[in-house]
Amino acid sequence: LAKTTQPISMDSYEGQEVNITCSHNNIATNDYITWYQQFPSQGPRFIIQGYKTKVTNEVASLFIPADRKSSTLSLPRVSLSDTAVYYCLVGDRGSTLGRLYFGRGTQLTVWP
Amino acid sequence: EPEVTQTPSHQVTQMGQEVILRCVPISNHLYFYWYRQILGQKVEFLVSFYNNEISEKSEIFDDQFSVERPDGSNFTLKIRSTKLEDSAMYFCASSAWTSGRASYEQYFGPGTRLTVT
């Protein structure tokens, strides 16, 4: 299982773009990179998943360089409601089990 | 948008009592999970369930824990004899079956806060 490292906390202001980088030096060939968001006293929420290059959805973009040893979650024009903990998870989609391993995540605080 | 629901939202129980936490996963999902999060700690995997049996369980999921899908909609977690250290937020999640494997896109419920006194 690839270990992930991400900053403990980040601060931003409303309207700015936020980039949260996660390093996963030991990522395996079959591993995918998945990001979740968690608000206080709520369950985690799936944001985005990717294998390589760039993935974009209505919420965020995920940038993965060619060596896949890191990934960057990009949140465009954040608002106060984006204040949450963001988790980077790396796992083998070849496994049928789907167990998620959460680390400490990155606490993003957005200020007015 | 379909969502996972959990009841109750908050359960207070005395040490040694049995509790049952209930979840209604998204209707067309096939994989079900329980996670827990002790206050201020990481989200921890407890168990996954597929095709009416446990697929995987963590070291936390000992003999005091059991899961059941009693009908076509509910998924329950039972703790037989609660301990103080079982106090946590318990999250149920479900996922679809995609290309022959469980999806990493899991949908979590709002959680049940269990307080053991």
mmCIF file of C-alpha atoms in Angstrom:
data_model
loop_
_atom_site.group_PDB
_atom_site.id
_atom_site.type_symbol
_atom_site.label_atom_id
_atom_site.label_comp_id
_atom_site.label_asym_id
_atom_site.label_seq_id
_atom_site.Cartn_x
_atom_site.Cartn_y
_atom_site.Cartn_z
ATOM 1 C CA LEU A 1 0.000 0.000 0.000
ATOM 2 C CA ALA A 2 1.484 3.319 -1.081
ATOM 3 C CA LYS A 3 2.055 5.785 1.759
ATOM 4 C CA THR A 4 0.831 9.301 1.124
ATOM 5 C CA THR A 5 2.145 12.579 2.491
ATOM 6 C CA GLN A 6 0.217 15.825 2.345
ATOM 7 C CA PRO A 7 0.420 19.106 4.251
ATOM 8 C CA ILE A 8 -1.339 19.151 7.589
ATOM 9 C CA SER A 9 -2.990 22.487 6.927
ATOM 10 C CA MET A 10 -3.381 25.232 4.344
ATOM 11 C CA ASP A 11 -4.968 28.649 4.386
ATOM 12 C CA SER A 12 -6.508 30.553 1.523
ATOM 13 C CA TYR A 13 -8.828 33.451 0.816
ATOM 14 C CA GLU A 14 -12.121 33.427 -0.977
ATOM 15 C CA GLY A 15 -11.825 33.529 -4.740
ATOM 16 C CA GLN A 16 -8.302 32.115 -4.864
ATOM 17 C CA GLU A 17 -7.238 28.887 -6.497
ATOM 18 C CA VAL A 18 -5.977 26.305 -4.040
ATOM 19 C CA ASN A 19 -3.561 23.527 -4.902
ATOM 20 C CA ILE A 20 -3.015 20.687 -2.442
ATOM 21 C CA THR A 21 -0.151 18.392 -3.294
ATOM 22 C CA CYS A 22 0.140 14.808 -2.161
ATOM 23 C CA SER A 23 3.270 12.741 -2.526
ATOM 24 C CA HIS A 24 3.112 8.980 -2.997
ATOM 25 C CA ASN A 25 6.600 7.873 -3.933
ATOM 26 C CA ASN A 26 5.836 4.156 -3.714
ATOM 27 C CA ILE A 27 2.742 4.181 -5.904
ATOM 28 C CA ALA A 28 2.241 0.873 -7.705
ATOM 29 C CA THR A 29 1.346 0.344 -11.333
ATOM 30 C CA ASN A 30 -2.269 -0.584 -10.571
ATOM 31 C CA ASP A 31 -2.871 2.195 -8.049
ATOM 32 C CA TYR A 32 -5.329 5.004 -8.639
ATOM 33 C CA ILE A 33 -5.325 8.330 -6.810
ATOM 34 C CA THR A 34 -8.545 9.376 -5.144
ATOM 35 C CA TRP A 35 -9.403 12.538 -3.220
ATOM 36 C CA TYR A 36 -12.096 12.915 -0.604
ATOM 37 C CA GLN A 37 -13.421 15.941 1.264
ATOM 38 C CA GLN A 38 -14.789 15.922 4.801
ATOM 39 C CA PHE A 39 -16.700 18.657 6.607
ATOM 40 C CA PRO A 40 -16.888 18.603 10.407
ATOM 41 C CA SER A 41 -19.279 15.943 11.747
ATOM 42 C CA GLN A 42 -20.025 14.651 8.251
ATOM 43 C CA GLY A 43 -18.947 11.639 6.271
ATOM 44 C CA PRO A 44 -16.196 11.924 3.664
ATOM 45 C CA ARG A 45 -17.312 12.849 0.174
ATOM 46 C CA PHE A 46 -15.680 11.633 -3.035
ATOM 47 C CA ILE A 47 -14.230 14.489 -5.073
ATOM 48 C CA ILE A 48 -12.172 13.083 -7.923
ATOM 49 C CA GLN A 49 -10.094 10.131 -9.049
ATOM 50 C CA GLY A 50 -7.360 9.715 -11.621
ATOM 51 C CA TYR A 51 -4.573 7.496 -12.902
ATOM 52 C CA LYS A 52 -2.376 9.834 -14.915
ATOM 53 C CA THR A 53 -2.242 13.268 -16.572
ATOM 54 C CA LYS A 54 -5.214 15.460 -15.786
ATOM 55 C CA VAL A 55 -8.763 14.817 -14.721
ATOM 56 C CA THR A 56 -11.359 17.538 -14.326
ATOM 57 C CA ASN A 57 -14.901 17.531 -13.056
ATOM 58 C CA GLU A 58 -17.336 20.203 -11.933
ATOM 59 C CA VAL A 59 -15.702 20.453 -8.518
ATOM 60 C CA ALA A 60 -11.947 20.125 -8.995
ATOM 61 C CA SER A 61 -9.031 19.170 -11.184
ATOM 62 C CA LEU A 62 -6.447 16.521 -10.474
ATOM 63 C CA PHE A 63 -2.980 16.816 -11.952
ATOM 64 C CA ILE A 64 -0.746 13.750 -12.021
ATOM 65 C CA PRO A 65 2.771 13.984 -13.498
ATOM 66 C CA ALA A 66 4.205 11.265 -15.680
ATOM 67 C CA ASP A 67 6.106 9.571 -12.846
ATOM 68 C CA ARG A 68 2.907 9.490 -10.725
ATOM 69 C CA LYS A 69 4.914 10.015 -7.534
ATOM 70 C CA SER A 70 2.755 12.975 -6.597
ATOM 71 C CA SER A 71 -0.589 14.490 -7.431
ATOM 72 C CA THR A 72 -2.148 17.919 -7.027
ATOM 73 C CA LEU A 73 -5.764 18.620 -6.257
ATOM 74 C CA SER A 74 -6.752 22.002 -7.619
ATOM 75 C CA LEU A 75 -9.826 23.830 -6.339
ATOM 76 C CA PRO A 76 -10.675 26.848 -8.482
ATOM 77 C CA ARG A 77 -11.965 30.022 -6.810
ATOM 78 C CA VAL A 78 -12.586 28.645 -3.334
ATOM 79 C CA SER A 79 -15.345 29.913 -1.093
ATOM 80 C CA LEU A 80 -15.848 29.756 2.668
ATOM 81 C CA SER A 81 -17.818 26.548 2.195
ATOM 82 C CA ASP A 82 -14.719 24.797 0.867
ATOM 83 C CA THR A 83 -13.242 24.842 4.368
ATOM 84 C CA ALA A 84 -12.812 21.141 5.069
ATOM 85 C CA VAL A 85 -10.301 18.333 5.419
ATOM 86 C CA TYR A 86 -9.045 16.943 2.109
ATOM 87 C CA TYR A 87 -7.721 13.392 1.904
ATOM 88 C CA CYS A 88 -5.470 11.901 -0.734
ATOM 89 C CA LEU A 89 -5.837 8.117 -1.036
ATOM 90 C CA VAL A 90 -3.886 5.726 -3.210
ATOM 91 C CA GLY A 91 -5.183 2.248 -3.854
ATOM 92 C CA ASP A 92 -5.286 -0.662 -6.215
ATOM 93 C CA ARG A 93 -8.477 -0.694 -8.218
ATOM 94 C CA GLY A 94 -7.492 -4.188 -9.234
ATOM 95 C CA SER A 95 -8.509 -5.300 -5.771
ATOM 96 C CA THR A 96 -12.135 -6.248 -5.417
ATOM 97 C CA LEU A 97 -12.287 -5.108 -1.844
ATOM 98 C CA GLY A 98 -12.489 -1.320 -2.086
ATOM 99 C CA ARG A 99 -11.227 -0.667 1.430
ATOM 100 C CA LEU A 100 -10.241 2.974 1.840
ATOM 101 C CA TYR A 101 -7.239 4.017 3.924
ATOM 102 C CA PHE A 102 -7.547 7.546 5.229
ATOM 103 C CA GLY A 103 -4.591 9.511 6.525
ATOM 104 C CA ARG A 104 -4.741 12.739 8.500
ATOM 105 C CA GLY A 105 -5.582 14.789 5.443
ATOM 106 C CA THR A 106 -5.065 18.494 4.841
ATOM 107 C CA GLN A 107 -7.184 20.971 6.759
ATOM 108 C CA LEU A 108 -8.016 23.739 4.330
ATOM 109 C CA THR A 109 -9.289 26.946 5.879
ATOM 110 C CA VAL A 110 -10.736 29.586 3.596
ATOM 111 C CA TRP A 111 -10.889 33.120 4.975
ATOM 112 C CA PRO A 112 -13.138 35.951 3.814
ATOM 113 C CA GLU B 1 -29.404 12.641 -5.836
ATOM 114 C CA PRO B 2 -29.484 9.280 -4.033
ATOM 115 C CA GLU B 3 -27.859 9.231 -0.627
ATOM 116 C CA VAL B 4 -26.904 6.912 2.184
ATOM 117 C CA THR B 5 -28.961 7.415 5.328
ATOM 118 C CA GLN B 6 -28.119 6.414 8.877
ATOM 119 C CA THR B 7 -30.116 6.158 12.080
ATOM 120 C CA PRO B 8 -29.962 7.242 14.784
ATOM 121 C CA SER B 9 -27.899 10.386 14.375
ATOM 122 C CA HIS B 10 -26.807 10.163 17.997
ATOM 123 C CA GLN B 11 -26.883 7.183 20.364
ATOM 124 C CA VAL B 12 -25.955 7.295 24.009
ATOM 125 C CA THR B 13 -25.491 3.977 25.754
ATOM 126 C CA GLN B 14 -23.991 2.592 28.908
ATOM 127 C CA MET B 15 -20.875 0.479 28.916
ATOM 128 C CA GLY B 16 -21.688 -3.174 28.394
ATOM 129 C CA GLN B 17 -24.916 -2.543 26.512
ATOM 130 C CA GLU B 18 -25.612 -3.692 22.982
ATOM 131 C CA VAL B 19 -26.186 -1.151 20.240
ATOM 132 C CA ILE B 20 -27.358 -1.494 16.676
ATOM 133 C CA LEU B 21 -26.532 1.177 14.166
ATOM 134 C CA ARG B 22 -28.618 1.246 11.036
ATOM 135 C CA CYS B 23 -27.879 2.290 7.496
ATOM 136 C CA VAL B 24 -29.789 2.361 4.244
ATOM 137 C CA PRO B 25 -27.257 2.246 1.395
ATOM 138 C CA ILE B 26 -27.935 3.562 -2.092
ATOM 139 C CA SER B 27 -30.364 1.161 -3.692
ATOM 140 C CA ASN B 28 -28.357 -0.143 -6.655
ATOM 141 C CA HIS B 29 -25.054 -0.397 -4.805
ATOM 142 C CA LEU B 30 -23.623 -3.798 -4.054
ATOM 143 C CA TYR B 31 -20.738 -3.081 -1.693
ATOM 144 C CA PHE B 32 -21.288 -1.824 1.856
ATOM 145 C CA TYR B 33 -18.860 -0.598 4.458
ATOM 146 C CA TRP B 34 -18.599 0.613 8.020
ATOM 147 C CA TYR B 35 -15.951 3.084 9.088
ATOM 148 C CA ARG B 36 -15.483 4.886 12.351
ATOM 149 C CA GLN B 37 -13.820 8.107 13.402
ATOM 150 C CA ILE B 38 -12.879 8.785 16.971
ATOM 151 C CA LEU B 39 -13.018 12.503 17.733
ATOM 152 C CA GLY B 40 -9.960 14.209 16.295
ATOM 153 C CA GLN B 41 -8.624 11.014 14.756
ATOM 154 C CA LYS B 42 -8.474 9.454 11.303
ATOM 155 C CA VAL B 43 -11.344 7.718 9.575
ATOM 156 C CA GLU B 44 -10.769 3.994 10.161
ATOM 157 C CA PHE B 45 -12.086 1.081 8.131
ATOM 158 C CA LEU B 46 -14.045 -1.529 10.054
ATOM 159 C CA VAL B 47 -15.606 -3.931 7.579
ATOM 160 C CA SER B 48 -16.756 -4.409 4.007
ATOM 161 C CA PHE B 49 -19.719 -6.535 2.967
ATOM 162 C CA TYR B 50 -20.662 -7.999 -0.394
ATOM 163 C CA ASN B 51 -23.074 -10.676 -1.494
ATOM 164 C CA ASN B 52 -24.348 -11.179 2.048
ATOM 165 C CA GLU B 53 -20.997 -11.865 3.576
ATOM 166 C CA ILE B 54 -18.020 -10.035 4.992
ATOM 167 C CA SER B 55 -15.377 -9.343 2.354
ATOM 168 C CA GLU B 56 -12.755 -7.846 4.598
ATOM 169 C CA LYS B 57 -12.478 -6.698 8.179
ATOM 170 C CA SER B 58 -9.910 -4.746 10.085
ATOM 171 C CA GLU B 59 -8.263 -5.612 13.367
ATOM 172 C CA ILE B 60 -10.728 -3.275 15.075
ATOM 173 C CA PHE B 61 -13.645 -5.456 13.982
ATOM 174 C CA ASP B 62 -13.358 -8.111 16.684
ATOM 175 C CA ASP B 63 -15.930 -10.561 18.018
ATOM 176 C CA GLN B 64 -17.879 -7.747 19.640
ATOM 177 C CA PHE B 65 -18.861 -6.440 16.221
ATOM 178 C CA SER B 66 -21.181 -7.967 13.665
ATOM 179 C CA VAL B 67 -22.877 -6.796 10.503
ATOM 180 C CA GLU B 68 -26.053 -7.882 8.845
ATOM 181 C CA ARG B 69 -28.208 -7.091 5.872
ATOM 182 C CA PRO B 70 -31.551 -8.208 7.315
ATOM 183 C CA ASP B 71 -33.582 -7.224 4.252
ATOM 184 C CA GLY B 72 -33.078 -5.709 0.841
ATOM 185 C CA SER B 73 -32.473 -2.209 2.079
ATOM 186 C CA ASN B 74 -30.963 -2.070 5.564
ATOM 187 C CA PHE B 75 -27.381 -2.695 6.606
ATOM 188 C CA THR B 76 -26.653 -2.837 10.329
ATOM 189 C CA LEU B 77 -23.648 -2.765 12.623
ATOM 190 C CA LYS B 78 -24.072 -4.354 16.021
ATOM 191 C CA ILE B 79 -21.739 -3.882 18.944
ATOM 192 C CA ARG B 80 -22.541 -6.554 21.512
ATOM 193 C CA SER B 81 -21.014 -5.130 24.654
ATOM 194 C CA THR B 82 -19.936 -1.548 24.252
ATOM 195 C CA LYS B 83 -16.772 -0.173 25.785
ATOM 196 C CA LEU B 84 -15.832 3.421 26.503
ATOM 197 C CA GLU B 85 -13.346 3.319 23.634
ATOM 198 C CA ASP B 86 -16.139 2.516 21.178
ATOM 199 C CA SER B 87 -17.284 6.125 21.444
ATOM 200 C CA ALA B 88 -16.893 7.508 17.945
ATOM 201 C CA MET B 89 -18.694 8.611 14.828
ATOM 202 C CA TYR B 90 -19.685 5.575 12.782
ATOM 203 C CA PHE B 91 -20.071 6.001 9.051
ATOM 204 C CA CYS B 92 -21.786 3.658 6.683
ATOM 205 C CA ALA B 93 -20.777 3.774 3.023
ATOM 206 C CA SER B 94 -21.777 2.039 -0.165
ATOM 207 C CA SER B 95 -20.310 1.727 -3.620
ATOM 208 C CA ALA B 96 -21.216 0.363 -6.997
ATOM 209 C CA TRP B 97 -19.716 -2.681 -8.625
ATOM 210 C CA THR B 98 -17.648 -1.417 -11.543
ATOM 211 C CA SER B 99 -15.879 -3.629 -14.047
ATOM 212 C CA GLY B 100 -15.855 -6.572 -11.688
ATOM 213 C CA ARG B 101 -14.517 -4.775 -8.633
ATOM 214 C CA ALA B 102 -15.618 -2.483 -5.856
ATOM 215 C CA SER B 103 -15.391 1.174 -6.703
ATOM 216 C CA TYR B 104 -13.190 3.606 -4.811
ATOM 217 C CA GLU B 105 -15.992 6.104 -5.250
ATOM 218 C CA GLN B 106 -17.815 5.411 -2.034
ATOM 219 C CA TYR B 107 -20.843 7.282 -0.812
ATOM 220 C CA PHE B 108 -20.841 7.953 2.905
ATOM 221 C CA GLY B 109 -23.783 8.521 5.176
ATOM 222 C CA PRO B 110 -23.987 11.383 7.668
ATOM 223 C CA GLY B 111 -22.844 9.160 10.520
ATOM 224 C CA THR B 112 -24.089 8.037 13.909
ATOM 225 C CA ARG B 113 -22.372 9.567 16.894
ATOM 226 C CA LEU B 114 -22.057 6.842 19.511
ATOM 227 C CA THR B 115 -21.358 7.925 23.061
ATOM 228 C CA VAL B 116 -20.609 5.205 25.599
ATOM 229 C CA THR B 117 -20.806 6.281 29.229
#
